[in-house]
PDB file of C-alpha atoms in Angstrom:
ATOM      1  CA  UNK E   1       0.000   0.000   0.000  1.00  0.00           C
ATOM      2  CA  UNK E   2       1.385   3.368  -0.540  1.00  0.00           C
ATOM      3  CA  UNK E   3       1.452   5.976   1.443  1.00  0.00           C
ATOM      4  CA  UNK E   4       0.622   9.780   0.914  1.00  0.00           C
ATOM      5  CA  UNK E   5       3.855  11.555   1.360  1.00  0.00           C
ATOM      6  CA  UNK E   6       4.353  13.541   4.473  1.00  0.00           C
ATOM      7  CA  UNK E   7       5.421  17.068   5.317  1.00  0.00           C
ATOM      8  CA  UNK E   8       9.498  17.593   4.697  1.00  0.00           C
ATOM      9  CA  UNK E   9       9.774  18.458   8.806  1.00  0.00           C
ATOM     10  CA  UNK E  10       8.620  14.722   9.818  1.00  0.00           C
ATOM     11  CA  UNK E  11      11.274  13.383   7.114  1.00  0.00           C
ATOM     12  CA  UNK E  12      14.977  12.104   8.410  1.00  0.00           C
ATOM     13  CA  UNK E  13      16.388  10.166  10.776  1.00  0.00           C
ATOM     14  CA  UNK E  14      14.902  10.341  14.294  1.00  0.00           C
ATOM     15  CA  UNK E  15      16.743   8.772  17.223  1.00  0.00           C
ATOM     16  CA  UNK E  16      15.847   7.508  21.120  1.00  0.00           C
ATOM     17  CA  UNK E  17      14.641   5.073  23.580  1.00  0.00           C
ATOM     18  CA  UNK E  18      12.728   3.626  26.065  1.00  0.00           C
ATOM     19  CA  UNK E  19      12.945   1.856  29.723  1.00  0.00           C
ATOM     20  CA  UNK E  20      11.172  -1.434  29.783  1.00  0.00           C
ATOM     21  CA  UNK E  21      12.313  -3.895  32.889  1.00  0.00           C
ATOM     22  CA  UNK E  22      14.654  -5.286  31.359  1.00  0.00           C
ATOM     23  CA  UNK E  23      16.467  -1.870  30.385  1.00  0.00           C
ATOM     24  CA  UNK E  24      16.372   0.348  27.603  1.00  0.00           C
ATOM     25  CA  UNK E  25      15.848  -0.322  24.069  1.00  0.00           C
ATOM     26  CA  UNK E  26      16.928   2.394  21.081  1.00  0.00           C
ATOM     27  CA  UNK E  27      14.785   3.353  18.456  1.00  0.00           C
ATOM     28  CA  UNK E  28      16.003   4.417  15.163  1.00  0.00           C
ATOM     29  CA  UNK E  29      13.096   6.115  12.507  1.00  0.00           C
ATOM     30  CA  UNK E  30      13.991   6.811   9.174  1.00  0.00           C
ATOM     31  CA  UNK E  31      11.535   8.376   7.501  1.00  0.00           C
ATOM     32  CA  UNK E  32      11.695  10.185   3.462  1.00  0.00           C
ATOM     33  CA  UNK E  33       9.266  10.413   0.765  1.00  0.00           C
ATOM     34  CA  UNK E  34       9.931   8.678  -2.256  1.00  0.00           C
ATOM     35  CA  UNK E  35       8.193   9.503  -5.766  1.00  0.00           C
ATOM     36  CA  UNK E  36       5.446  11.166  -3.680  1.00  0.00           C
ATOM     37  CA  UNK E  37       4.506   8.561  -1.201  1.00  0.00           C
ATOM     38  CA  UNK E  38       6.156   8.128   2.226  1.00  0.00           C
ATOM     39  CA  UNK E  39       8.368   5.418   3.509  1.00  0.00           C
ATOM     40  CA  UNK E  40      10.063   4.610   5.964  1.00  0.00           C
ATOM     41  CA  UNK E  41      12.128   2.092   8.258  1.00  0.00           C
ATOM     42  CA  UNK E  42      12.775   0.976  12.366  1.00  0.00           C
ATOM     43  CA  UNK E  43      16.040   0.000  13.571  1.00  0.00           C
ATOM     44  CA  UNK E  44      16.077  -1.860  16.873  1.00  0.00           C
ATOM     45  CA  UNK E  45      20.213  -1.975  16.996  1.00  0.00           C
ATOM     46  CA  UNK E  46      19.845  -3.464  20.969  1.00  0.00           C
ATOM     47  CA  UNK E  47      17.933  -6.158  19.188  1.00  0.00           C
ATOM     48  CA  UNK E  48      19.980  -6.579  16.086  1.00  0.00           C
ATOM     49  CA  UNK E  49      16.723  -6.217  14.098  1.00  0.00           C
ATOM     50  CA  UNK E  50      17.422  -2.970  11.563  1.00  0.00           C
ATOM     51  CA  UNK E  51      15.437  -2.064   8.289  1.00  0.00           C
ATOM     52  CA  UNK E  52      12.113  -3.154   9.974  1.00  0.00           C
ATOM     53  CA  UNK E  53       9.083  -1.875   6.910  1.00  0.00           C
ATOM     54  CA  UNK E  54       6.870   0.817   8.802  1.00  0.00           C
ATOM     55  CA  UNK E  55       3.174   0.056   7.063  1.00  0.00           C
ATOM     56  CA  UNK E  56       1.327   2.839   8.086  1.00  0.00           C
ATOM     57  CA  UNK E  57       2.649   6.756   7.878  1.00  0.00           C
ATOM     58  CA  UNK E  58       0.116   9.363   8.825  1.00  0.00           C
ATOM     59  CA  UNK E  59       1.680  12.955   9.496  1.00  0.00           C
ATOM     60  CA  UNK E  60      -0.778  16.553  10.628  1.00  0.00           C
ATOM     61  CA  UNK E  61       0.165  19.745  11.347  1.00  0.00           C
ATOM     62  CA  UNK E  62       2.435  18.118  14.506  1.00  0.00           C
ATOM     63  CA  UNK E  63       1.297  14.702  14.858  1.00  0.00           C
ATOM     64  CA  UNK E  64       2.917  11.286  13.855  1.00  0.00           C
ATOM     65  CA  UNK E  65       1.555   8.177  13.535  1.00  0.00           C
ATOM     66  CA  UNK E  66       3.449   5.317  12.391  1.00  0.00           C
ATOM     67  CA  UNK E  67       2.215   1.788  12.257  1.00  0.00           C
ATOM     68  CA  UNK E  68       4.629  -1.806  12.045  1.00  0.00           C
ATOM     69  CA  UNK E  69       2.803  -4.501  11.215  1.00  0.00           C
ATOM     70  CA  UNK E  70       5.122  -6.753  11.176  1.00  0.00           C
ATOM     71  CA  UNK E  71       6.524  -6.693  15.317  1.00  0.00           C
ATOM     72  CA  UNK E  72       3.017  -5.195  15.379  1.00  0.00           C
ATOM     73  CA  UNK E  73       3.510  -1.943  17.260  1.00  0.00           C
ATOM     74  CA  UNK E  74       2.566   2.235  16.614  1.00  0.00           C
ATOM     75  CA  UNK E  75       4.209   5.029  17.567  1.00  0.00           C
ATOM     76  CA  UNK E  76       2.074   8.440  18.274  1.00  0.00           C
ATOM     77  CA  UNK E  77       4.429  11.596  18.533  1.00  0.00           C
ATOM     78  CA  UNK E  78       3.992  15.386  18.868  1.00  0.00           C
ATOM     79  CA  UNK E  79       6.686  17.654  17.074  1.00  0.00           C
ATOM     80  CA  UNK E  80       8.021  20.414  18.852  1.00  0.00           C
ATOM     81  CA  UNK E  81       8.194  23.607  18.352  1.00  0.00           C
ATOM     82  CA  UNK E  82      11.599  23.901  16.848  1.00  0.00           C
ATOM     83  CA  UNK E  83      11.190  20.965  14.855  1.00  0.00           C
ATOM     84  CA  UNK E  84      13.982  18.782  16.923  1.00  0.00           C
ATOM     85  CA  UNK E  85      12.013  16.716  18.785  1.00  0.00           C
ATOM     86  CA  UNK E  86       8.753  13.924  19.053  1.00  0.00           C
ATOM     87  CA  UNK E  87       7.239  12.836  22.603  1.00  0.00           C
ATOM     88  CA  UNK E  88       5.057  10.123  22.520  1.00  0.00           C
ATOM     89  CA  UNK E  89       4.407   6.784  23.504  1.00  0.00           C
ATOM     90  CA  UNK E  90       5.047   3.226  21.772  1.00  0.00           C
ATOM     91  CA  UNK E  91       2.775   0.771  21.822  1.00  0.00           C
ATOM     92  CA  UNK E  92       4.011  -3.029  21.332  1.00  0.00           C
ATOM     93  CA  UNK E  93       3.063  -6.343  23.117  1.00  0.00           C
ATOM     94  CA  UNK E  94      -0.382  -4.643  24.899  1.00  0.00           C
ATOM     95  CA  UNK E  95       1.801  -2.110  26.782  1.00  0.00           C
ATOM     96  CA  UNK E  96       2.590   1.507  26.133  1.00  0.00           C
ATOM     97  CA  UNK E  97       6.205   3.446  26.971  1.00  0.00           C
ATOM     98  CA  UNK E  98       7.110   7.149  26.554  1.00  0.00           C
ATOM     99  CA  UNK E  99       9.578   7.399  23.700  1.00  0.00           C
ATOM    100  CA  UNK E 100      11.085  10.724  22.684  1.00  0.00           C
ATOM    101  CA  UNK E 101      13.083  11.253  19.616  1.00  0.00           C
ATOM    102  CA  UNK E 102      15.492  13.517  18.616  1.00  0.00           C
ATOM    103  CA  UNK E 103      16.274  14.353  14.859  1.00  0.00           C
ATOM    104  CA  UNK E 104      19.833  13.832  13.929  1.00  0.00           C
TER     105      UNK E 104
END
């Protein structure tokens, strides 16, 4: 399925992680527009999983919504201000944990 592109501030790479009990995992988003559509990939480099296919893109005027199918998990951000940073949460495996990432 492709995906409507988003707006250039949501593209790049976007970096963090979050506190589970077993300790923290990183998060890597990449995230461009290709030929008009968005697309994107997750690394998990804790995990050793990297160039996980996001399915689902949708971008507002500061919202993200990204969906993975495949682990299956979402993400739900809010851009900042200055463009440098999303707060959300990430939802996998019937929990939720606050992940904030930073663009790089």
């Amino acid at each position: 399925t492709q995906i409507p592109a988003i707006p250039e501030k949501f593209t790049g790479k976007w970096e963090g992680k979050f506190d589970t009990s077993g300790g923290s995992v990183r998060l890597n988003f990449n995230l461009s527009n290709k030929d008009g559509f968005a697309v994107g990939t997750i690394d998990s480099p804790d995990q050793g999983a990297m160039g996980i296919p996001i399915s689902f893109i949708s971008a507002g005027e500061n919202l993200l919504k990204i969906e993975v199918n495949l682990i299956p998990a979402r993400y739900n951000g809010r851009l900042s201000e200055d463009g440098k940073t999303l707060t959300g949460d990430w939802s996998q495996g019937g929990k939720a944990f606050p992940l904030v990432l930073t663009k790089k």
